[in-house]
Short mmCIF file of C-alpha atoms in Angstrom, two decimals:
data_model
loop_
_atom_site.label_atom_id
_atom_site.label_comp_id
_atom_site.label_asym_id
_atom_site.label_seq_id
_atom_site.Cartn_x
_atom_site.Cartn_y
_atom_site.Cartn_z
CA UNK X 1 -0.11 0.28 0.13
CA UNK X 2 3.24 2.60 0.72
CA UNK X 3 4.58 1.21 -3.00
CA UNK X 4 1.44 2.20 -4.48
CA UNK X 5 0.48 5.74 -2.69
CA UNK X 6 4.01 5.97 -3.01
CA UNK X 7 4.69 5.56 -6.96
CA UNK X 8 0.80 7.26 -7.42
CA UNK X 9 1.82 10.60 -5.51
CA UNK X 10 4.86 10.56 -7.75
CA UNK X 11 3.73 10.10 -10.68
CA UNK X 12 0.50 13.39 -10.45
CA UNK X 13 3.39 15.38 -9.11
CA UNK X 14 5.24 13.94 -12.67
CA UNK X 15 2.46 15.75 -14.31
CA UNK X 16 1.42 18.84 -12.59
CA UNK X 17 5.11 18.81 -12.47
CA UNK X 18 4.76 18.95 -16.84
CA UNK X 19 1.51 20.73 -17.28
CA UNK X 20 3.59 23.81 -15.29
CA UNK X 21 6.38 24.20 -17.71
CA UNK X 22 4.05 23.30 -20.79
CA UNK X 23 2.57 26.82 -20.25
CA UNK X 24 5.90 28.30 -18.11
CA UNK X 25 4.34 29.21 -15.71
CA UNK X 26 5.47 27.79 -11.82
CA UNK X 27 4.42 24.66 -9.76
CA UNK X 28 1.78 24.91 -8.16
CA UNK X 29 1.23 23.44 -4.00
CA UNK X 30 -0.47 20.01 -4.61
CA UNK X 31 -2.38 19.14 -1.84
CA UNK X 32 -3.30 15.51 -1.04
CA UNK X 33 -6.76 15.13 -0.16
CA UNK X 34 -6.96 12.28 2.97
CA UNK X 35 -10.66 12.16 3.45
CA UNK X 36 -10.81 8.70 4.73
CA UNK X 37 -7.65 7.59 5.23
CA UNK X 38 -5.67 5.92 7.31
CA UNK X 39 -3.67 8.00 9.02
CA UNK X 40 -1.11 5.64 7.69
CA UNK X 41 -1.89 6.50 4.28
CA UNK X 42 -0.94 10.06 5.27
CA UNK X 43 2.53 8.93 6.38
CA UNK X 44 3.20 7.04 3.50
CA UNK X 45 2.88 10.11 1.64
CA UNK X 46 4.26 11.68 4.26
CA UNK X 47 7.68 10.16 4.07
CA UNK X 48 8.02 10.86 0.36
CA UNK X 49 7.98 14.46 0.59
CA UNK X 50 4.95 15.48 0.69
CA UNK X 51 3.97 17.98 3.42
CA UNK X 52 0.00 19.88 2.50
CA UNK X 53 -2.89 17.41 3.25
CA UNK X 54 -6.45 18.76 2.52
CA UNK X 55 -9.19 16.82 5.07
CA UNK X 56 -12.75 17.80 4.59
CA UNK X 57 -14.63 16.61 8.14
CA UNK X 58 -13.09 17.80 11.08
CA UNK X 59 -14.18 14.63 13.83
CA UNK X 60 -11.48 12.46 10.78
CA UNK X 61 -9.12 15.93 10.75
CA UNK X 62 -8.62 15.85 15.11
CA UNK X 63 -8.26 11.42 14.88
CA UNK X 64 -5.83 11.84 12.44
CA UNK X 65 -3.54 15.02 12.53
CA UNK X 66 -1.71 13.48 16.76
CA UNK X 67 -0.66 10.43 15.21
CA UNK X 68 1.44 12.13 12.02
CA UNK X 69 4.43 14.91 12.56
CA UNK X 70 4.65 18.35 13.42
CA UNK X 71 5.54 19.14 10.09
CA UNK X 72 2.36 17.77 8.50
CA UNK X 73 0.80 21.18 6.97
CA UNK X 74 -3.23 20.32 7.20
CA UNK X 75 -5.47 22.34 5.59
CA UNK X 76 -9.27 22.57 6.21
CA UNK X 77 -11.06 22.17 3.02
CA UNK X 78 -14.30 21.60 3.71
CA UNK X 79 -18.03 22.41 4.86
CA UNK X 80 -17.17 24.35 8.74
CA UNK X 81 -20.19 25.16 10.85
CA UNK X 82 -19.02 27.06 13.70
CA UNK X 83 -19.57 25.37 16.81
CA UNK X 84 -16.36 23.21 15.61
CA UNK X 85 -14.21 26.01 14.60
CA UNK X 86 -12.78 25.47 18.26
CA UNK X 87 -12.51 21.82 18.54
CA UNK X 88 -10.22 22.02 14.88
CA UNK X 89 -8.24 24.99 16.32
CA UNK X 90 -7.58 23.46 19.15
CA UNK X 91 -7.20 20.09 18.27
CA UNK X 92 -4.75 20.49 15.26
CA UNK X 93 -2.21 22.64 16.29
CA UNK X 94 -0.40 22.75 12.81
CA UNK X 95 -3.70 23.43 10.98
CA UNK X 96 -2.12 25.78 8.04
CA UNK X 97 -4.54 27.01 6.55
CA UNK X 98 -8.99 26.94 6.62
CA UNK X 99 -10.05 27.06 2.87
CA UNK X 100 -13.86 27.29 3.09
CA UNK X 101 -14.35 30.68 5.21
CA UNK X 102 -17.70 31.46 3.93
CA UNK X 103 -19.77 33.92 6.21
CA UNK X 104 -18.34 36.35 9.03
CA UNK X 105 -19.96 34.03 11.81
CA UNK X 106 -17.82 31.57 11.23
CA UNK X 107 -14.41 33.47 10.52
CA UNK X 108 -15.59 35.34 13.77
CA UNK X 109 -15.33 31.23 15.80
CA UNK X 110 -11.71 30.61 14.37
CA UNK X 111 -10.22 34.12 14.93
CA UNK X 112 -11.82 33.68 18.78
CA UNK X 113 -10.37 29.67 18.68
CA UNK X 114 -7.30 31.02 17.48
CA UNK X 115 -6.68 32.95 20.85
CA UNK X 116 -8.35 30.78 23.19
CA UNK X 117 -5.57 27.96 21.79
CA UNK X 118 -3.19 31.01 22.37
CA UNK X 119 -2.22 30.19 18.67
CA UNK X 120 1.14 31.73 18.12
CA UNK X 121 1.10 32.71 14.29
CA UNK X 122 -2.48 33.92 12.28
CA UNK X 123 -4.43 31.43 11.09
CA UNK X 124 -4.86 31.71 7.07
CA UNK X 125 -8.15 31.55 5.76
CA UNK X 126 -9.86 31.17 2.32
CA UNK X 127 -12.85 32.93 1.16
CA UNK X 128 -15.02 30.63 0.16
CA UNK X 129 -17.08 31.87 -2.68
CA UNK X 130 -20.22 29.96 -4.33
CA UNK X 131 -20.00 31.09 -8.22
CA UNK X 132 -22.19 28.30 -9.49
CA UNK X 133 -25.66 29.28 -7.57
CA UNK X 134 -26.04 25.76 -7.12
CA UNK X 135 -28.21 24.93 -3.75
CA UNK X 136 -25.65 21.88 -3.08
CA UNK X 137 -23.04 24.41 -2.89
CA UNK X 138 -21.29 26.33 0.06
CA UNK X 139 -19.10 30.24 -0.11
CA UNK X 140 -20.65 33.44 0.48
CA UNK X 141 -22.40 35.08 -2.64
CA UNK X 142 -19.77 36.99 -5.10
CA UNK X 143 -21.16 40.56 -3.54
CA UNK X 144 -20.78 39.22 0.05
CA UNK X 145 -17.31 38.59 -0.48
CA UNK X 146 -15.79 42.35 -0.06
CA UNK X 147 -17.81 43.13 2.80
CA UNK X 148 -16.54 39.27 4.29
CA UNK X 149 -12.78 40.29 3.40
CA UNK X 150 -13.19 43.27 5.45
CA UNK X 151 -14.61 42.41 8.65
CA UNK X 152 -11.42 39.10 8.56
CA UNK X 153 -9.04 42.32 8.04
CA UNK X 154 -10.89 44.59 10.81
CA UNK X 155 -12.14 41.76 13.58
CA UNK X 156 -10.47 39.41 12.90
CA UNK X 157 -6.71 40.16 13.77
CA UNK X 158 -5.94 35.88 14.64
CA UNK X 159 -6.72 35.74 10.74
#
């Protein structure tokens, strides 16, 4: 299994490098999504030198993170409920980014959680914007994006 993970990761990395080179671009960061994969699979990918991992579920991430090296760059990529912000920040000290901030309520909850956890550096966040209009997708509306960004920059110093 570890050999398969190594081979698959190396194949994807080569494809990404080739695509970037063919377009004269720098190589983008590849985030390996660990959704429903055991910590041993993440460890196998980590052992190849990969560091950026995305997780969809708070409980999965809180369970996996302590089993893995502190050098893992965890990225939360799932829909985050504001009542889970505290447990996410407290349970994953090496959380690098929350990529799915779509309300001021979630931003504020993350900011308070970072303060409560005495997080030494600001938590990076990305705004999730719903551009498709699909009801099954998450994100703030495009015309709400600037006000959400302003809320974060003015009221969330830990982000």
